[in-house]
Each structure stands twice: as structure tokens, then as C-alpha cells.
């Protein structure tokens, strides 16, 4: 099969329709799982301590974990195929392909010799076949997602791909599965912008090289670097490799200069680097180099992020590109950690509620150093980073190799065999996903259930009041929150006659139950009264107005010059402030209140907000909307019931005043909220 180059401009509307079936945004679509036992049928045939960790069991364990947990049965199984020569040649040279083609016929001796031409890779007579299947699996996944047969998916493959280069195998990788998939999506489906997120703990230098000067593919990679002391020890893996020529700004490297990074480090980089840029870029497709050697217990990565973190990383990517998200396995060498991480990731793809991000710590000094450097290196390319601080002075620069750091990683290495961590918690999706409290004359949206007050509660309240209706509604809200607490209902939407009154009632009820409540207000006038300021709630109030500094740590007014209707400003506030605050606060319940008026967000931005906040509080969120805004019922319910939010388009630069105000607010709050930090502390201690 050949891929005719399709110029998007020349596509007829009817052709576009066949690529993106009209109802693929609204219909519930599933999660693809691609796996074939054949890819377990190659292994290291000689002694090589550097290569022995890349074993067939990596795949069987991952797949078995999905089967055992019941997740595999919930996925749509998609068969692999062999990549064609044309597919491989999208990224690799003919000479290299021809050379690899000969490996199945080589003697053991020849294979060893062939292997020696490359770094940290081995060949087996079946390697070539498996490498074709691995690349083909990624392409099958792209086909399933781009054609709208599934929403998202994961391909479990061996060999991995992100280290392989145009004419070289490297780091266990033969063909660059994800790079091939990106090119294929562009050529076959006219995808104009592809985002590749590489969360493997190694730098996918092969992917970087493939798209270095290409602005249509944004490559983001974080990787263990240790000031170039960690494999592959490349100068070009550092933060200052930003891409070349037209591709300048479209290569983002976040070096980890220490081991032991935790969930808070990963989430900080997502909030302050990847997400703002990714939303500004507005991809048509997201591919993930899903390596799990970045999880705790991995002998290569030596990091401390728990498998649970992948639930959130995945969730945070699920509303880009209208949900078109393809995960392709790369590394991951601790079989326990790998199996758990794969399950956690697939479970998020399936839409199950994410676990609470328990005892999240802020990023460590080394992370802050890297984040500051990356943001500074990219601020001339991305308006969302325009306000970023200067790179730190050279004495804290990531380029300076400090002697004690080798010592530190040495210590960690000693202990790396007996790292333990708790098993990821069970994530139980409540029987009811989305309950609505809306007038009888408003249709119940698809996938939702009307919430009816239990009889006993109803009679009690009507007896007490003449305005039975309003009170019934308020009792319904508190009852609904009660059902969420019991995990009978995941989330809800209520049309109320007075958002403030409803909010106050629910807050009183929820805090009486000793729940931590995150209150997010949008579109109001910023004068919320009667909110507790004692830490039982955290309120973030995003509204039209001029900057004011918060009076306390738990009530945070976020003022935007033109209100939430300015999507770029809202995005800036969401990624830079709201999400980090929300993650650090770790609520048991999210209340999202939309005040009536003109300062409200666009429908798409509102849906993004609803979806993104759904990653907190095990998905327990109650959305309050003013009674007359009936047009919001459908889009809000759609996001609450798990449909990906629409794309916001390539975001323009936010209003300069907003950027400056948000920045000042962030600096003011970062003493109390460590996940807000994006630069090294002047007198920071190293043990943060
Ligand atoms: C590649 C990988 C791909 C030097 C150790 C070098 C290199 C291992 C390559 C790992 N003594 N190790 O995991 S995801
Ligand atoms: Zn790796």
C-alpha cells in the first residue's frame, strides 16, 4: 500500500466527512487495545547485562494485567498488521531497511556483529518481524482513531521505537513506531498538527531528529539527564534544543537532573510547560511515547512517581484533539510497576474516575531549575510562556554539573532493588455517571439521569417551607452531594434559580460532612460572600475585573480584564493557577459554579474546564448553572458524561495585562501553594 500525499487544502468536504464521521464527537466511542503475542517472540540470545532487561515478559505482564483487571474486556480489540516498506520509509532510509531485512537470515554470530554497529540494542531472527508488527500496531491505532471507529487507544508493542533513527537501531528500538505513526496520520488523514508526548524516562532522540525542523509535529519529552551523565548522554537532549529553522519552538526537552522525581514534579511540568503549549498548538492528534520506565521501581529511571500519576497525565491529555489520543508502549522494565502503570493508563482512556492525587508535594529545586530553563528557552516561541522568568543565573544552570549529584544518584542506585509502593487503588465507576437536576420541561441529556429526591427527604422539606419548589431543589442538591460521597453518583448538573444561594447551601452541607471542597466560580463579579476561609474549602473565583491580591490562602480571586470570554486568558489561568491549586488542595468534591452574565467562558472553553476538573476528587463534581441558561445543559452534560471537549483552535496571545496580573498572583501565592512554582527560590533549600 502506498500513502498518497493528501494536501488538506484539496480535500473535498465529502472526503473530510469520511475521515471524520459526522457523529464521532457526540457518539460514545471506545478505547482500542492492540496486542499480539507474536511480539513476545524475540529475545536476547547472548549475555549482555545492558540489554537483558528488555524481555518478552514486559509484554505478557502488561497484557495479563489488563486481562486480570477486566480492563482488556472493556476495550475494543484491534488486530496488528505488518508495516509496509512504504510505512517504514516514512522515517527510515532504504539502506537501513534493507539491512534490517537481512537479520532473520543471519547466524547468531552475524546477529551479534550487526548489533554492535548500534548502541544498546540486540537483534534476534524474529526482531525484524516484530518490529514490523510494532510499527504496524501504531498505524492500526492511528487508523482506528482517525477514522472514528474508536476514540482513543493503546498499542502494547515490542520492540519500542523512540530511540531509533533514520539509519540506526538504538536503545532496544528498531523502527520508530511513533514517528512513523505521526507522518502516516499527516499523509493519510491530513492531520495538520500532531503532538507527540514522550513520557518515557529516556530521551527519544530519534523522534527529535525526525521532526527537528518540522513545525507540524510538536515533540515534548522529559527524560532523566543528570547534566548529560545519563544515557544517551546527548548534548541535544537539554532544554536549549528547541528545534531548528521553521521547527524552532516545536521541540521541548525537559531534563530531569536528579533521580527520585515524584508525582508533583511530573504534574508541575504538565501544568507549567506542556499543557499551555499543547493547547496553544491545538493538535489534530496526540501520540504518546508511553514508556513506563518513568514510574517508581524502574531500574533504568530510578524515579519515584507512582503508577497513579499516569491516570492524571492521561486525563490531562484526553481533551486535546477532540480526544484523539494514541498511546504506544515504549520502555518500562520493572514488571510490577509496568503492569500497574499500563492498567492505570488504560483505565483513564476508558473514562473511569482518576484516583485522588494523595499527598502531592510540590516540585523539587532541580525540577524548578529545569522548568525555569525550559520556559525561558521557549518564551520567544509561545505566547503562553511570554511572561516566563529569565533562565536562572549560570551558577544554578542545569548545565553546571555538581559533584554531589553523582553521589546522590549513587545512593539511590543502591536502594533501587527494594523500592516498594502501594498498589494503585481500585477505581470504581459509580452506577450513575451524571445526574441532572433540571426542570421537567428540559429534556434529559443523553447519558444522564434525572435525580429525584428520596421521598422521605422531600416531604420533610416541603413541610418546612412555602416555596416548596426552590427548597426541594436545594434539598435535591444536598442529597445529590450525599450520593456522590457514597459513590453512587459520579457527577451532576443542576439548573438553579440563584447560583449563590445554591452554592452556599451545598458548601454548608459538604463541609459539614468534613469534605474538602474545591469551589470554582466563573463569570461572576468576584464578590462571593459567606464562604468559609478556614481551609475546609478552597475557592478560585475567575471573573472580569482588575487584579486584587487574595486576603487568605483559601479564597483566590482571579481577575481577567475581559472576563472568562477571553479563552487565552482563561487557559492561562486554568493551567498556571487553577489546576496546580486544585491538585495540591486535593478536594473530595468540586463545585463548579457558573454565574450568569456576559463575563462567561465560550461554550468550548467551558467544556474544557468541566472536563479538566473532572480529574480531581475521583470525578465528583457538581456543576451549578443559572436556571435560564438552558442552552448550557447539553454541552455541560456532554462533558460531565465523558465526551471530549471541542478544540479551542490555535489560541492567540492572551491580553498582556491578564498575563501580568496572573503572573503576579502566581508569585504571591507560591509561598503557600508549591505546585504554583515555576522558578528556583532565591534562598531555596535543596531538600524541598
Ligand atoms: C533504552 C531504553 C529505551 C550504561 C547503561 C546504558 C542503556 C540502556 C538503554 C535503554 N552502563 N543503558 O530503555 S525505552
Ligand atoms: Zn525508556
XYZ file of C-alpha atoms and ligand atoms in Angstrom:
703
model
C 0.000 0.000 0.000
C 1.244 3.472 -0.762
C 0.167 6.606 1.006
C -0.744 9.258 -1.415
C 0.150 12.583 -0.006
C -3.116 14.313 0.721
C -2.976 18.035 0.766
C -5.608 19.109 3.288
C -6.437 22.158 1.211
C -7.514 19.917 -1.647
C -9.821 17.755 0.401
C -13.447 17.959 -0.587
C -15.957 18.330 2.184
C -17.313 14.863 1.461
C -13.853 13.371 1.799
C -13.329 15.143 5.097
C -16.573 13.680 6.248
C -15.418 10.170 5.588
C -12.278 10.855 7.603
C -14.125 12.427 10.486
C -17.596 10.894 10.562
C -20.135 13.489 11.496
C -21.209 11.978 14.759
C -17.837 10.929 16.076
C -17.771 13.822 18.523
C -21.008 13.015 20.183
C -21.247 9.270 19.959
C -19.719 7.289 22.752
C -16.690 5.704 21.256
C -14.494 3.113 22.779
C -10.879 2.505 23.585
C -8.797 0.344 21.267
C -6.345 -2.179 22.637
C -3.770 -3.576 20.260
C -1.699 -6.535 21.288
C -0.285 -9.593 19.592
C 1.575 -12.373 21.334
C 3.849 -12.605 18.320
C 5.717 -9.564 19.630
C 6.861 -11.611 22.634
C 8.692 -14.000 20.311
C 12.115 -12.478 20.257
C 14.679 -12.172 22.991
C 18.304 -11.592 23.800
C 20.294 -14.635 22.695
C 23.602 -13.859 24.364
C 24.862 -12.362 27.597
C 24.611 -8.606 27.782
C 23.772 -7.013 31.113
C 22.838 -3.768 29.347
C 20.161 -5.395 27.249
C 18.763 -8.163 29.410
C 16.031 -6.009 30.914
C 14.209 -5.739 27.584
C 12.390 -9.056 27.923
C 9.318 -10.690 26.371
C 7.671 -10.744 29.808
C 7.281 -6.979 29.620
C 4.519 -7.501 27.124
C 2.883 -10.571 28.608
C 2.799 -8.990 32.054
C 1.236 -5.797 30.677
C -1.412 -7.669 28.759
C -2.121 -10.120 31.588
C -2.582 -7.233 33.992
C -5.189 -5.756 31.663
C -6.958 -9.101 31.357
C -6.876 -9.841 35.089
C -8.261 -6.432 35.974
C -11.105 -6.785 33.494
C -9.897 -3.778 31.527
C -8.977 -5.697 28.372
C -12.550 -6.944 28.061
C -13.801 -3.356 28.092
C -11.540 -2.357 25.207
C -12.120 -2.856 21.519
C -9.524 -5.317 20.348
C -7.860 -4.180 17.132
C -5.539 -6.552 15.264
C -1.946 -5.659 14.459
C -0.640 -5.617 10.942
C 2.802 -5.626 9.413
C 4.016 -2.182 8.455
C 4.796 -1.987 4.744
C 8.077 -0.833 3.254
C 6.387 2.460 2.424
C 5.347 2.879 6.047
C 8.890 2.283 7.299
C 10.331 4.580 4.649
C 8.265 7.459 6.005
C 11.025 7.802 8.599
C 13.865 5.396 7.788
C 16.354 5.111 4.952
C 16.183 2.398 2.326
C 19.711 1.247 3.227
C 18.742 0.761 6.837
C 15.515 -1.049 5.998
C 17.376 -3.367 3.625
C 19.980 -4.077 6.284
C 17.354 -4.947 8.916
C 15.524 -7.122 6.382
C 18.540 -9.412 6.272
C 18.608 -10.082 10.021
C 16.130 -13.003 10.018
C 18.595 -14.986 7.909
C 21.697 -14.209 9.920
C 23.600 -16.643 12.065
C 23.956 -15.907 15.745
C 27.454 -14.687 15.019
C 26.252 -12.314 12.289
C 23.469 -11.007 14.502
C 25.935 -10.155 17.273
C 28.142 -8.366 14.824
C 25.232 -6.483 13.277
C 24.087 -5.454 16.738
C 27.493 -3.990 17.531
C 27.007 -1.339 14.856
C 24.407 0.289 17.056
C 24.081 1.328 20.695
C 22.258 -0.697 23.336
C 20.138 -2.848 21.087
C 20.069 -6.514 20.153
C 18.715 -8.433 17.190
C 17.085 -11.854 17.093
C 15.979 -13.648 13.919
C 12.390 -12.618 14.726
C 13.226 -8.979 15.595
C 12.507 -7.678 12.128
C 9.100 -9.327 12.023
C 8.208 -7.970 15.466
C 9.486 -4.505 14.576
C 7.161 -4.508 11.551
C 4.273 -5.515 13.812
C 5.160 -2.864 16.393
C 5.134 -0.106 13.786
C 2.037 -1.638 12.176
C 0.280 -1.710 15.549
C 0.856 2.018 15.935
C -0.560 2.555 12.438
C -3.600 0.384 13.150
C -4.217 2.513 16.221
C -3.945 5.715 14.201
C -6.349 4.249 11.619
C -8.883 3.259 14.286
C -8.735 6.675 15.971
C -8.578 8.874 12.878
C -11.431 7.034 11.171
C -13.584 7.482 14.268
C -14.032 3.771 14.941
C -12.659 4.337 18.440
C -11.999 7.446 20.486
C -8.544 6.563 21.762
C -6.390 3.556 22.449
C -3.216 1.847 23.441
C -0.827 -0.365 21.498
C 1.291 -2.778 23.543
C 4.341 -3.320 21.414
C 7.875 -4.672 21.355
C 10.364 -3.508 20.238
C 9.942 0.080 21.379
C 10.668 2.841 18.894
C 11.588 6.306 20.104
C 15.387 5.861 20.041
C 15.663 4.502 16.536
C 16.910 6.896 13.920
C 16.724 7.239 10.161
C 19.525 4.769 9.630
C 20.153 3.255 13.015
C 18.712 0.996 15.648
C 19.318 2.240 19.173
C 18.242 1.706 22.775
C 16.223 -1.505 22.148
C 14.434 0.249 19.268
C 14.422 -0.884 15.630
C 11.815 1.242 13.836
C 10.483 4.490 15.211
C 6.877 3.414 15.732
C 5.527 6.755 16.922
C 7.428 8.891 14.413
C 6.133 6.679 11.608
C 2.619 6.957 13.031
C 2.819 10.760 13.105
C 3.893 11.000 9.466
C 1.268 8.443 8.476
C -1.504 10.414 10.188
C -0.433 13.527 8.358
C -0.253 11.876 4.967
C -3.238 9.578 5.118
C -5.634 11.723 7.132
C -4.413 15.221 6.502
C -3.705 15.795 10.192
C -2.026 19.184 10.157
C -0.611 19.287 13.630
C 0.486 16.281 15.627
C 1.591 16.443 19.253
C 3.959 13.749 20.480
C 4.231 13.464 24.251
C 7.165 11.301 25.299
C 6.811 10.458 28.968
C 9.283 7.579 28.797
C 12.253 8.248 31.085
C 14.684 8.269 28.179
C 15.017 10.974 25.586
C 13.509 9.839 22.310
C 16.287 11.393 20.308
C 15.090 9.502 17.224
C 11.777 11.368 17.363
C 13.546 14.670 17.952
C 15.785 14.150 14.906
C 12.855 13.099 12.718
C 10.934 16.327 13.291
C 13.610 18.787 14.349
C 12.854 21.311 11.590
C 9.166 20.447 11.250
C 6.652 22.841 12.837
C 3.759 20.483 12.127
C 4.924 17.997 14.756
C 5.408 19.249 18.300
C 7.669 16.896 20.229
C 7.694 17.078 24.015
C 9.987 14.840 26.007
C 11.019 14.704 29.607
C 13.937 12.500 30.420
C 16.491 11.562 33.013
C 19.504 13.624 32.061
C 21.662 14.348 35.101
C 23.514 17.079 33.290
C 24.290 14.801 30.382
C 25.597 11.990 32.565
C 22.690 9.695 31.799
C 22.239 7.660 28.658
C 22.088 8.592 25.790
C 24.281 11.407 27.171
C 23.495 13.786 24.348
C 24.095 17.499 24.441
C 20.965 17.919 22.311
C 18.714 16.398 24.962
C 18.985 19.541 27.070
C 16.306 22.208 27.359
C 18.018 24.512 24.889
C 17.410 22.190 21.923
C 14.197 23.839 20.833
C 14.081 22.744 17.201
C 15.638 24.179 14.092
C 14.670 26.509 11.263
C 10.908 26.526 10.833
C 10.703 23.948 13.581
C 12.172 26.282 16.199
C 9.932 26.111 19.268
C 8.442 22.754 18.293
C 10.876 20.615 20.245
C 10.549 20.740 24.004
C 13.032 18.935 26.214
C 12.632 18.825 29.962
C 15.748 17.315 31.525
C 15.489 15.617 34.907
C 18.808 16.351 36.519
C 18.151 14.227 39.546
C 16.575 10.869 40.157
C 13.688 10.337 42.555
C 11.221 12.678 40.834
C 7.713 12.383 42.213
C 4.144 12.897 41.111
C 4.331 16.604 41.927
C 7.320 17.068 39.640
C 5.515 15.402 36.749
C 2.296 17.345 37.295
C 4.162 20.639 37.636
C 5.792 20.109 34.251
C 2.426 19.268 32.701
C 0.757 22.370 34.168
C 3.527 24.859 33.557
C 5.112 23.625 30.344
C 3.270 21.004 28.329
C -0.404 21.903 28.703
C -0.254 25.627 27.941
C 1.873 24.978 24.874
C -0.175 21.966 23.745
C -3.433 23.920 23.957
C -1.902 26.834 22.093
C -0.605 24.413 19.441
C -4.023 22.756 19.127
C -3.113 19.363 17.690
C -5.350 17.268 15.431
C -3.927 14.135 17.001
C -1.951 13.308 20.133
C 0.517 10.428 20.163
C 2.167 9.328 23.379
C 5.514 7.564 23.588
C 4.115 5.736 26.568
C 7.161 4.392 28.327
C 6.678 3.440 31.949
C 10.311 3.403 32.959
C 9.403 6.820 34.377
C 7.435 5.090 37.145
C 8.658 4.078 40.585
C 10.583 0.845 40.828
C 12.060 1.032 37.375
C 15.757 0.153 37.392
C 16.518 2.485 34.480
C 14.552 5.538 35.556
C 15.002 5.394 39.339
C 12.152 7.839 39.679
C 9.519 7.858 42.436
C 6.334 8.816 40.594
C 3.671 6.231 41.357
C 1.678 4.411 38.670
C -1.344 6.502 39.677
C 0.238 9.582 38.180
C -0.405 8.186 34.699
C -4.132 8.343 35.379
C -3.769 12.110 35.605
C -1.256 12.569 32.826
C -3.613 10.641 30.572
C -6.685 12.522 31.749
C -4.980 15.857 31.125
C -4.309 14.876 27.503
C -7.772 13.473 26.787
C -9.385 16.751 25.784
C -6.808 17.756 23.215
C -7.514 16.942 19.561
C -11.137 16.170 20.437
C -9.982 13.140 22.354
C -7.900 11.551 19.593
C -5.209 10.072 21.797
C -2.969 7.147 20.826
C -0.660 5.539 23.376
C 2.188 3.395 22.119
C 4.286 1.474 24.622
C 7.982 2.304 24.812
C 10.074 1.342 27.866
C 9.207 0.040 31.341
C 11.373 -2.608 32.978
C 10.024 -3.249 36.433
C 7.321 -5.746 35.622
C 5.155 -4.875 38.623
C 5.334 -1.159 38.056
C 4.869 -1.620 34.317
C 1.728 -3.745 34.652
C 0.183 -1.329 37.121
C 1.031 1.722 35.040
C -0.406 0.201 31.872
C -3.656 -0.599 33.711
C -3.932 2.849 35.249
C -3.409 4.459 31.843
C -5.923 2.285 30.001
C -8.458 2.819 32.765
C -8.225 6.564 32.231
C -8.595 6.104 28.489
C -11.782 4.190 29.255
C -13.049 7.143 31.267
C -13.014 5.760 34.787
C -12.536 8.308 37.551
C -8.941 9.139 38.375
C -7.636 8.352 41.861
C -7.100 11.185 44.367
C -3.623 12.676 43.895
C -2.865 11.974 47.555
C -0.094 13.806 49.433
C 1.201 15.523 46.400
C 4.337 17.513 47.046
C 5.444 20.488 45.041
C 8.296 20.188 42.564
C 11.825 19.889 43.928
C 14.504 22.526 43.332
C 16.054 20.587 40.489
C 12.698 20.407 38.706
C 12.148 24.120 39.234
C 15.528 24.768 37.698
C 14.612 22.740 34.643
C 11.130 24.233 34.371
C 12.535 27.729 34.589
C 15.099 26.949 31.902
C 12.595 25.330 29.525
C 10.076 28.130 29.901
C 12.778 30.721 29.319
C 14.087 28.867 26.263
C 10.594 28.731 24.764
C 9.119 32.049 25.692
C 10.015 33.621 22.384
C 8.103 30.905 20.538
C 4.958 30.542 22.636
C 2.866 33.499 23.725
C 1.539 31.473 26.671
C 5.093 31.497 28.053
C 5.926 35.064 27.102
C 5.871 36.186 30.719
C 8.155 33.377 31.893
C 11.089 34.298 34.083
C 14.633 34.594 32.799
C 16.719 31.466 32.874
C 18.355 31.117 36.263
C 21.836 32.610 36.619
C 24.583 30.316 35.458
C 25.512 29.120 38.938
C 22.214 27.271 39.175
C 22.014 26.499 35.480
C 21.280 22.918 34.647
C 24.483 22.937 32.653
C 26.619 23.079 35.756
C 27.472 19.648 36.957
C 27.655 19.495 40.686
C 29.825 16.819 42.159
C 27.490 15.834 44.955
C 24.819 14.838 42.497
C 26.674 11.797 41.300
C 26.861 10.802 44.938
C 23.110 11.217 45.333
C 22.230 9.084 42.363
C 24.721 6.545 43.628
C 22.798 6.351 46.875
C 19.546 5.928 45.039
C 21.023 3.236 42.849
C 21.987 1.231 45.906
C 18.443 1.198 47.166
C 16.710 0.695 43.867
C 16.061 -3.006 44.199
C 13.915 -2.750 47.287
C 11.709 0.180 46.462
C 8.131 -0.504 47.429
C 4.908 1.352 46.864
C 1.259 0.632 47.488
C -0.791 -0.973 44.761
C -2.890 1.574 42.858
C -6.296 1.900 44.449
C -9.322 0.329 42.808
C -11.179 2.864 40.722
C -14.843 2.130 40.918
C -17.060 3.943 38.485
C -20.328 4.745 40.314
C -23.505 3.187 38.879
C -24.698 6.618 37.755
C -22.262 8.735 35.800
C -24.136 12.028 35.531
C -27.259 13.087 37.405
C -29.152 16.220 36.459
C -31.482 18.422 38.446
C -33.283 20.336 35.712
C -36.887 21.415 35.101
C -39.221 18.756 33.713
C -39.647 20.727 30.510
C -35.936 20.493 29.733
C -35.013 17.210 28.036
C -32.728 14.944 29.999
C -29.453 14.936 28.038
C -28.056 11.718 26.597
C -26.172 9.591 29.048
C -27.629 11.392 32.086
C -30.258 10.512 34.621
C -32.681 12.823 36.319
C -32.004 12.973 40.011
C -35.047 12.509 42.170
C -35.086 13.354 45.798
C -35.705 10.353 48.011
C -39.305 10.516 49.298
C -38.531 10.993 52.967
C -36.303 13.975 52.259
C -38.889 15.532 50.002
C -41.772 15.504 52.451
C -39.583 16.890 55.199
C -38.521 19.917 53.219
C -41.882 20.807 51.703
C -43.433 20.797 55.126
C -40.939 23.380 56.232
C -41.412 25.924 53.532
C -43.952 27.596 51.378
C -41.671 27.984 48.446
C -41.596 24.231 48.217
C -40.070 24.145 44.773
C -36.903 26.053 45.491
C -36.346 24.233 48.730
C -36.951 20.882 47.111
C -34.321 21.823 44.622
C -31.823 22.776 47.312
C -32.544 19.558 49.183
C -32.015 17.739 45.937
C -28.589 19.287 45.637
C -27.519 18.282 49.104
C -28.927 14.810 48.565
C -27.044 14.603 45.276
C -23.806 15.525 47.010
C -24.566 12.819 49.557
C -24.945 10.267 46.771
C -21.605 11.386 45.343
C -19.985 10.890 48.706
C -21.388 7.359 48.800
C -20.008 6.904 45.286
C -23.471 6.105 43.938
C -23.241 9.026 41.528
C -20.130 10.378 39.888
C -21.088 13.926 38.972
C -24.059 16.189 38.460
C -25.521 19.273 36.902
C -28.205 21.495 38.362
C -30.075 24.443 36.948
C -30.797 26.669 39.930
C -32.683 29.908 40.403
C -29.846 31.506 42.323
C -26.317 30.200 41.902
C -25.011 31.947 45.042
C -27.719 30.555 47.282
C -27.344 27.067 45.848
C -23.590 27.213 46.211
C -23.809 28.355 49.804
C -26.233 25.573 50.677
C -24.117 22.867 49.097
C -20.914 24.157 50.661
C -22.507 24.140 54.130
C -23.717 20.619 53.608
C -20.470 19.280 52.178
C -18.191 20.886 54.724
C -20.433 19.567 57.492
C -19.609 16.131 56.092
C -15.949 17.096 56.590
C -15.228 17.006 52.906
C -12.617 19.239 51.358
C -14.405 21.220 48.712
C -12.886 22.994 45.751
C -15.174 25.808 44.663
C -14.581 27.171 41.205
C -16.612 30.218 40.253
C -16.618 31.590 36.757
C -18.272 34.587 35.211
C -19.396 36.280 38.411
C -18.426 39.659 39.727
C -15.873 38.359 42.168
C -17.850 39.272 45.255
C -18.593 35.964 46.838
C -19.576 36.299 50.425
C -20.214 33.819 53.188
C -17.542 31.418 52.039
C -15.603 29.678 54.756
C -11.967 30.708 54.701
C -10.738 28.075 57.093
C -9.353 25.524 54.653
C -12.467 23.373 54.507
C -12.920 24.900 51.089
C -10.602 26.366 48.512
C -12.308 28.905 46.310
C -10.944 30.041 42.983
C -13.121 32.787 41.590
C -12.361 33.666 37.971
C -14.130 36.820 36.885
C -13.944 40.041 34.960
C -12.121 42.723 36.862
C -8.825 44.177 37.920
C -6.150 42.367 39.865
C -6.670 42.043 43.587
C -4.448 40.143 45.934
C -6.058 37.339 47.919
C -6.763 38.005 51.565
C -6.157 34.426 52.507
C -4.767 31.246 51.115
C -8.165 29.642 50.580
C -10.018 32.347 48.720
C -8.370 33.266 45.465
C -9.844 35.917 43.208
C -8.563 35.614 39.646
C -9.371 38.718 37.672
C -9.316 38.858 33.902
C -9.597 42.179 32.121
C -12.215 40.984 29.661
C -13.624 38.189 31.757
C -13.590 34.463 31.008
C -14.752 35.066 27.470
C -11.134 35.611 26.526
C -10.163 31.999 26.025
C -6.405 32.541 26.009
C -6.567 34.295 29.363
C -8.813 31.619 30.793
C -6.451 28.919 29.544
C -3.542 30.718 31.153
C -5.439 30.901 34.452
C -6.528 27.283 34.197
C -3.121 25.724 33.588
C -0.963 28.158 35.545
C -3.206 28.601 38.576
C -6.396 26.602 38.815
C -5.122 23.113 38.041
C -1.983 23.322 40.207
C -4.036 24.732 43.087
C -6.666 22.066 42.617
C -4.146 19.233 42.523
C -2.303 20.483 45.572
C -5.523 21.025 47.505
C -6.802 17.553 46.576
C -10.524 18.099 47.118
C -13.078 15.379 47.839
C -15.648 17.358 45.887
C -15.527 20.003 43.170
C -18.264 22.603 42.900
C -18.200 24.464 39.638
C -20.495 27.464 39.652
C -21.260 29.430 36.548
C -22.623 32.866 37.271
C -24.949 34.458 34.781
C -23.921 37.409 32.731
C -21.618 38.392 29.961
C -18.297 37.504 31.546
C -18.735 33.778 30.986
C -16.414 31.499 29.010
C -17.168 30.346 25.484
C -19.005 27.057 25.249
C -15.861 25.186 24.227
C -13.725 26.703 26.970
C -16.444 25.889 29.484
C -16.494 22.270 28.348
C -12.713 22.086 28.632
C -12.952 23.402 32.184
C -15.617 20.870 33.103
C -13.574 18.019 31.628
C -10.245 19.025 33.120
C -11.674 19.484 36.621
C -13.154 16.007 36.296
C -9.705 14.625 37.064
C -9.981 15.812 40.664
C -11.980 14.395 43.561
C -12.432 10.997 41.874
C -14.601 12.783 39.351
C -17.049 14.046 41.961
C -18.190 17.390 40.683
C -21.417 19.301 40.881
C -21.954 21.992 38.287
C -24.347 24.808 39.127
C -25.824 26.883 36.348
C -28.428 29.645 36.442
C -31.943 28.483 35.585
C -32.385 30.499 32.417
C -29.163 29.290 30.801
C -30.805 26.188 29.417
C -28.500 26.168 26.397
C -25.673 25.153 28.720
C -27.356 21.931 29.805
C -26.458 19.913 26.734
C -22.747 20.871 26.415
C -22.152 20.667 30.169
C -23.831 17.278 30.438
C -21.853 16.062 27.463
C -18.567 16.887 29.156
C -19.705 15.506 32.505
C -20.634 12.247 30.844
C -17.171 11.889 29.378
C -17.280 13.221 25.848
C -14.104 15.033 24.954
C -14.442 18.800 24.828
C -14.158 20.517 21.456
C -10.872 22.049 20.373
C -10.396 25.701 21.134
C -8.424 26.407 17.971
C -4.880 27.696 17.955
C -5.022 30.172 20.789
C -3.958 33.763 20.166
C -1.739 35.590 22.626
C -3.553 36.418 25.857
C -4.080 40.064 26.804
C -0.810 41.426 28.192
C -2.480 42.870 31.311
C -4.011 39.495 32.139
C -0.729 37.705 31.716
C 0.953 40.148 34.025
C -1.820 40.018 36.615
C -1.904 36.213 36.629
C 1.844 36.139 36.973
C 1.802 38.468 39.961
C -0.922 36.413 41.547
C 1.045 33.227 41.000
C 4.173 34.722 42.547
C 2.127 35.939 45.504
C 0.571 32.533 46.110
C 3.551 30.303 45.515
C 4.729 30.575 49.094
C 1.564 28.756 50.196
C 0.997 26.592 47.125
C 4.157 24.904 45.997
C 2.700 23.443 42.801
C 2.434 27.019 41.514
C 6.187 27.470 41.458
C 7.992 27.683 38.162
C 11.371 29.013 39.166
C 14.048 28.320 41.732
C 13.687 30.029 45.064
C 16.288 32.662 45.779
C 17.207 31.166 49.110
C 15.633 27.803 48.491
C 16.836 24.820 50.401
C 17.802 21.738 48.433
C 15.657 19.323 50.366
C 12.273 20.641 49.278
C 16.889 2.104 26.376
C 15.515 2.096 26.798
C 14.562 2.502 25.806
C 25.429 2.066 30.688
C 23.961 1.785 30.759
C 23.290 2.212 29.486
C 21.324 1.988 28.195
C 20.020 1.330 28.209
C 19.200 1.739 27.050
C 17.794 1.823 27.491
N 26.109 1.273 31.628
N 21.965 1.733 29.430
O 15.178 1.755 27.860
S 12.998 2.944 26.403
Zn 12.932 4.332 28.156
